[in-house]
mmCIF file of C-alpha atoms and ligand atoms in Angstrom:
data_model
loop_
_atom_site.group_PDB
_atom_site.id
_atom_site.type_symbol
_atom_site.label_atom_id
_atom_site.label_comp_id
_atom_site.label_asym_id
_atom_site.label_seq_id
_atom_site.Cartn_x
_atom_site.Cartn_y
_atom_site.Cartn_z
ATOM 1 C CA MET A 61 0.000 0.000 0.000
ATOM 2 C CA LYS A 62 1.407 3.425 -0.938
ATOM 3 C CA GLN A 63 2.025 5.976 1.817
ATOM 4 C CA GLU A 64 0.185 8.985 0.465
ATOM 5 C CA VAL A 65 -1.370 10.018 -2.835
ATOM 6 C CA ALA A 66 -2.270 13.483 -4.150
ATOM 7 C CA TYR A 67 -5.027 14.577 -6.557
ATOM 8 C CA ASN A 68 -6.073 18.121 -7.472
ATOM 9 C CA GLY A 69 -3.646 19.454 -4.842
ATOM 10 C CA LEU A 70 -5.273 17.394 -2.043
ATOM 11 C CA THR A 71 -3.337 14.785 -0.064
ATOM 12 C CA PHE A 72 -4.884 11.435 0.860
ATOM 13 C CA GLU A 73 -3.493 8.831 3.271
ATOM 14 C CA PRO A 74 -4.027 5.047 3.349
ATOM 15 C CA TYR A 75 -7.238 4.151 5.180
ATOM 16 C CA ILE A 76 -8.650 0.692 4.323
ATOM 17 C CA SER A 77 -6.478 -1.909 2.598
ATOM 18 C CA LYS A 78 -7.648 -4.215 -0.201
ATOM 19 C CA GLU A 79 -7.130 -7.158 2.198
ATOM 20 C CA GLU A 80 -9.518 -5.640 4.738
ATOM 21 C CA ILE A 81 -12.039 -4.908 1.980
ATOM 22 C CA ASP A 82 -11.833 -8.495 0.681
ATOM 23 C CA ALA A 83 -12.387 -9.940 4.148
ATOM 24 C CA ARG A 84 -15.415 -7.725 4.778
ATOM 25 C CA ILE A 85 -16.908 -8.530 1.366
ATOM 26 C CA LYS A 86 -16.737 -12.260 2.179
ATOM 27 C CA GLN A 87 -18.816 -11.616 5.328
ATOM 28 C CA LEU A 88 -21.357 -9.474 3.473
ATOM 29 C CA ALA A 89 -21.660 -12.124 0.762
ATOM 30 C CA GLN A 90 -22.487 -14.765 3.385
ATOM 31 C CA GLU A 91 -25.172 -12.518 4.887
ATOM 32 C CA ILE A 92 -26.698 -11.998 1.439
ATOM 33 C CA GLU A 93 -26.631 -15.735 0.674
ATOM 34 C CA ARG A 94 -28.434 -16.412 3.949
ATOM 35 C CA ASP A 95 -31.015 -13.588 3.650
ATOM 36 C CA CYS A 96 -31.791 -14.046 -0.044
ATOM 37 C CA ALA A 97 -31.634 -17.837 -0.342
ATOM 38 C CA GLY A 98 -33.894 -19.124 -3.109
ATOM 39 C CA THR A 99 -34.695 -15.680 -4.576
ATOM 40 C CA CYS A 100 -32.168 -15.219 -7.442
ATOM 41 C CA PRO A 101 -31.637 -11.550 -6.536
ATOM 42 C CA LEU A 102 -30.787 -8.836 -9.040
ATOM 43 C CA PHE A 103 -27.707 -6.873 -8.004
ATOM 44 C CA LEU A 104 -28.122 -3.294 -9.187
ATOM 45 C CA CYS A 105 -24.769 -1.541 -9.364
ATOM 46 C CA VAL A 106 -24.840 2.236 -9.067
ATOM 47 C CA LEU A 107 -22.314 3.553 -11.581
ATOM 48 C CA ASN A 108 -19.698 4.787 -11.692
ATOM 49 C CA GLY A 109 -18.271 4.481 -8.182
ATOM 50 C CA ALA A 110 -19.688 1.086 -7.172
ATOM 51 C CA PHE A 111 -18.427 -0.904 -10.158
ATOM 52 C CA VAL A 112 -15.322 -2.222 -8.352
ATOM 53 C CA PHE A 113 -17.219 -3.193 -5.180
ATOM 54 C CA ALA A 114 -20.089 -4.697 -7.202
ATOM 55 C CA SER A 115 -17.670 -6.793 -9.220
ATOM 56 C CA ASP A 116 -16.063 -8.235 -6.067
ATOM 57 C CA LEU A 117 -19.322 -8.649 -4.121
ATOM 58 C CA PHE A 118 -21.149 -10.294 -7.039
ATOM 59 C CA ARG A 119 -18.390 -12.875 -7.478
ATOM 60 C CA ALA A 120 -18.191 -13.521 -3.712
ATOM 61 C CA VAL A 121 -21.860 -14.499 -3.546
ATOM 62 C CA ASP A 122 -22.318 -18.225 -4.106
ATOM 63 C CA MET A 123 -25.892 -18.342 -5.430
ATOM 64 C CA ASP A 124 -27.915 -17.746 -8.604
ATOM 65 C CA ALA A 125 -28.064 -13.987 -9.112
ATOM 66 C CA GLY A 126 -28.200 -11.391 -11.875
ATOM 67 C CA ILE A 127 -26.546 -8.009 -12.238
ATOM 68 C CA SER A 128 -27.565 -4.767 -13.877
ATOM 69 C CA PHE A 129 -26.378 -1.167 -13.834
ATOM 70 C CA ILE A 130 -27.781 2.288 -13.290
ATOM 71 C CA ARG A 131 -25.905 5.564 -13.458
ATOM 72 C CA LEU A 132 -26.572 8.418 -11.060
ATOM 73 C CA GLN A 133 -24.633 11.562 -10.292
ATOM 74 C CA SER A 134 -24.867 13.934 -7.320
ATOM 75 C CA TYR A 135 -21.261 14.903 -6.616
ATOM 76 C CA SER A 136 -19.035 17.573 -8.058
ATOM 77 C CA GLY A 137 -15.470 17.701 -6.682
ATOM 78 C CA THR A 138 -15.528 16.813 -2.973
ATOM 79 C CA GLY A 139 -19.063 18.002 -2.188
ATOM 80 C CA SER A 140 -22.591 16.749 -2.846
ATOM 81 C CA THR A 141 -24.674 19.015 -5.079
ATOM 82 C CA GLY A 142 -27.821 17.637 -3.423
ATOM 83 C CA VAL A 143 -29.411 17.144 -6.841
ATOM 84 C CA VAL A 144 -29.468 13.538 -8.034
ATOM 85 C CA LYS A 145 -29.328 13.115 -11.805
ATOM 86 C CA GLU A 146 -30.171 9.802 -13.502
ATOM 87 C CA ILE A 147 -27.740 9.424 -16.399
ATOM 88 C CA VAL A 148 -28.417 5.807 -17.382
ATOM 89 C CA GLY A 149 -31.727 4.270 -16.330
ATOM 90 C CA LEU A 150 -32.879 0.761 -15.434
ATOM 91 C CA THR A 151 -34.009 -1.380 -18.366
ATOM 92 C CA GLU A 152 -34.865 -4.659 -16.543
ATOM 93 C CA ASN A 153 -38.341 -5.544 -15.336
ATOM 94 C CA ILE A 154 -37.922 -5.912 -11.544
ATOM 95 C CA GLU A 155 -41.512 -6.784 -10.707
ATOM 96 C CA GLY A 156 -41.520 -9.601 -8.139
ATOM 97 C CA ARG A 157 -37.720 -9.685 -7.892
ATOM 98 C CA THR A 158 -35.439 -9.110 -4.934
ATOM 99 C CA VAL A 159 -33.204 -6.181 -5.840
ATOM 100 C CA ILE A 160 -29.925 -5.538 -4.019
ATOM 101 C CA VAL A 161 -28.741 -2.014 -4.743
ATOM 102 C CA VAL A 162 -24.942 -1.950 -4.654
ATOM 103 C CA GLU A 163 -23.465 1.446 -3.812
ATOM 104 C CA ASP A 164 -19.921 2.575 -3.081
ATOM 105 C CA ILE A 165 -20.780 5.077 -0.361
ATOM 106 C CA VAL A 166 -23.801 6.574 1.371
ATOM 107 C CA ASP A 167 -23.040 10.156 2.363
ATOM 108 C CA THR A 168 -26.129 12.385 2.756
ATOM 109 C CA GLY A 169 -28.243 9.405 1.647
ATOM 110 C CA LYS A 170 -30.128 11.466 -0.933
ATOM 111 C CA THR A 171 -28.932 9.378 -3.875
ATOM 112 C CA MET A 172 -29.967 6.131 -2.217
ATOM 113 C CA LEU A 173 -33.307 7.401 -0.936
ATOM 114 C CA LYS A 174 -34.334 8.579 -4.396
ATOM 115 C CA LEU A 175 -33.230 5.341 -6.007
ATOM 116 C CA VAL A 176 -34.894 3.076 -3.422
ATOM 117 C CA ASN A 177 -38.178 4.996 -3.736
ATOM 118 C CA ASP A 178 -38.045 4.839 -7.550
ATOM 119 C CA LEU A 179 -37.385 1.090 -7.413
ATOM 120 C CA LYS A 180 -40.167 0.374 -4.892
ATOM 121 C CA ALA A 181 -42.636 2.004 -7.285
ATOM 122 C CA LYS A 182 -41.855 -0.782 -9.783
ATOM 123 C CA ASN A 183 -43.272 -3.522 -7.486
ATOM 124 C CA PRO A 184 -40.186 -5.605 -6.671
ATOM 125 C CA ALA A 185 -40.447 -8.402 -4.068
ATOM 126 C CA ALA A 186 -37.909 -6.499 -1.930
ATOM 127 C CA VAL A 187 -35.317 -3.758 -2.224
ATOM 128 C CA LYS A 188 -32.171 -4.179 -0.151
ATOM 129 C CA VAL A 189 -29.188 -1.865 0.025
ATOM 130 C CA ALA A 190 -25.537 -2.923 0.149
ATOM 131 C CA THR A 191 -23.017 -0.119 0.555
ATOM 132 C CA LEU A 192 -19.298 -0.529 1.034
ATOM 133 C CA LEU A 193 -18.941 2.723 2.978
ATOM 134 C CA TYR A 194 -21.322 4.752 5.064
ATOM 135 C CA LYS A 195 -20.891 8.185 6.689
ATOM 136 C CA PRO A 196 -23.323 8.039 9.676
ATOM 137 C CA ASP A 197 -22.661 11.677 10.669
ATOM 138 C CA SER A 198 -23.622 12.967 7.201
ATOM 139 C CA VAL A 199 -26.886 11.102 6.606
ATOM 140 C CA GLU A 200 -29.792 13.521 6.244
ATOM 141 C CA CYS A 201 -32.647 11.085 5.608
ATOM 142 C CA ASP A 202 -34.295 8.024 7.086
ATOM 143 C CA LEU A 203 -32.721 5.204 5.159
ATOM 144 C CA LYS A 204 -32.442 1.469 5.906
ATOM 145 C CA LEU A 205 -29.050 0.043 4.962
ATOM 146 C CA ASP A 206 -29.113 -3.761 4.913
ATOM 147 C CA TYR A 207 -25.407 -4.450 4.310
ATOM 148 C CA VAL A 208 -22.696 -1.971 5.314
ATOM 149 C CA GLY A 209 -19.008 -2.636 4.730
ATOM 150 C CA PHE A 210 -17.461 0.087 6.882
ATOM 151 C CA PRO A 211 -18.961 3.068 8.736
ATOM 152 C CA ILE A 212 -16.490 5.962 8.294
ATOM 153 C CA PRO A 213 -16.083 9.575 9.455
ATOM 154 C CA SER A 214 -17.483 12.362 7.266
ATOM 155 C CA LYS A 215 -14.295 12.908 5.311
ATOM 156 C CA PHE A 216 -13.667 12.555 1.597
ATOM 157 C CA ILE A 217 -12.484 9.117 0.420
ATOM 158 C CA VAL A 218 -10.933 7.935 -2.849
ATOM 159 C CA GLY A 219 -9.844 4.631 -4.368
ATOM 160 C CA TYR A 220 -11.442 1.214 -4.967
ATOM 161 C CA GLY A 221 -13.856 2.822 -7.453
ATOM 162 C CA LEU A 222 -14.373 6.124 -5.633
ATOM 163 C CA ASP A 223 -13.122 9.215 -7.435
ATOM 164 C CA LEU A 224 -12.201 12.821 -7.086
ATOM 165 C CA ASP A 225 -13.358 14.373 -10.364
ATOM 166 C CA GLU A 226 -12.833 11.008 -12.147
ATOM 167 C CA LYS A 227 -9.332 10.514 -10.707
ATOM 168 C CA ALA A 228 -8.165 7.803 -8.250
ATOM 169 C CA ARG A 229 -10.829 5.196 -9.083
ATOM 170 C CA ASN A 230 -8.169 2.640 -10.012
ATOM 171 C CA LEU A 231 -6.380 2.601 -6.656
ATOM 172 C CA SER A 232 -6.725 -0.881 -5.108
ATOM 173 C CA ASP A 233 -6.973 0.445 -1.555
ATOM 174 C CA ILE A 234 -9.106 3.189 0.015
ATOM 175 C CA TYR A 235 -7.524 6.536 0.951
ATOM 176 C CA ILE A 236 -8.867 9.340 3.152
ATOM 177 C CA LEU A 237 -8.384 13.105 2.802
ATOM 178 C CA LYS A 238 -5.682 14.307 5.187
ATOM 179 C CA GLN A 239 -6.633 17.917 5.705
ATOM 180 C CA ASP A 240 -10.102 19.400 6.167
ATOM 181 C CA LYS A 241 -11.999 20.314 2.992
HETATM 182 P P1 IMP B 207 -25.208 11.095 -1.253
HETATM 183 O O1 IMP B 207 -26.393 11.277 -2.156
HETATM 184 O O2 IMP B 207 -24.837 12.380 -0.561
HETATM 185 O O3 IMP B 207 -25.372 9.969 -0.268
HETATM 186 O O4 IMP B 207 -23.962 10.819 -2.161
HETATM 187 C C1 IMP B 207 -23.650 9.581 -2.567
HETATM 188 C C2 IMP B 207 -22.747 9.605 -3.776
HETATM 189 O O5 IMP B 207 -21.782 10.671 -3.703
HETATM 190 C C3 IMP B 207 -21.970 8.340 -3.817
HETATM 191 O O6 IMP B 207 -22.607 7.422 -4.656
HETATM 192 C C4 IMP B 207 -20.620 8.753 -4.340
HETATM 193 O O7 IMP B 207 -20.610 8.619 -5.741
HETATM 194 C C5 IMP B 207 -20.481 10.205 -3.978
HETATM 195 N N1 IMP B 207 -19.643 10.364 -2.767
HETATM 196 C C6 IMP B 207 -20.066 10.619 -1.505
HETATM 197 N N2 IMP B 207 -19.036 10.688 -0.638
HETATM 198 C C7 IMP B 207 -17.927 10.466 -1.367
HETATM 199 C C8 IMP B 207 -16.521 10.384 -1.033
HETATM 200 O O8 IMP B 207 -16.086 10.529 0.129
HETATM 201 N N3 IMP B 207 -15.687 10.118 -2.074
HETATM 202 C C9 IMP B 207 -16.112 9.938 -3.357
HETATM 203 N N4 IMP B 207 -17.404 9.997 -3.716
HETATM 204 C C10 IMP B 207 -18.302 10.265 -2.722
HETATM 205 MG MG1 MG B 208 -21.837 6.441 -6.249
#
């Protein structure tokens, strides 16, 4: 794991290693197998940030399951704009299916709340949420998170799919902003 990385003049330090992420994903996968046994759930990956986590989680789950993708955007730089834009929509029919939304990080929760409400309107059997990271001090809405990898402080994170203006997604480990925003 590298010591520090810098993007856009901001310095980030190592925070969660790929080994720790892998171990946690194995546990989450077992919980999903147990909770969703016999349902052939549809994993719904929220692009772009969750594609790395979704790829690892999907392969860690030992059961019949499908995967699809949706693209939403609410962030610009290191801050949430508060407005959630749907860039690529859902094409699958989810009526009667168990949907597991796979997200990289829940910050204010606005992205997830909008998505979960939109999905519930399509009559699925159940909508569950799996997020790798969760900032409990930032959440502004009443949201049920079924599978959480790591609760973290309200600081900006990059790596393992998470970006700063499209940079740093390809780091294997997770890094945290050193100084205050
Ligand atoms: P929310 O709607 O405020 O919960 O924002 C969630 C989305 O913002 C996530 O799907 C991420 O794409 C992005 N985001 C939130 N916090 C971070 C962060 O610390 N690093 C990178 N992206 C973040
Ligand atoms: Mg995201």
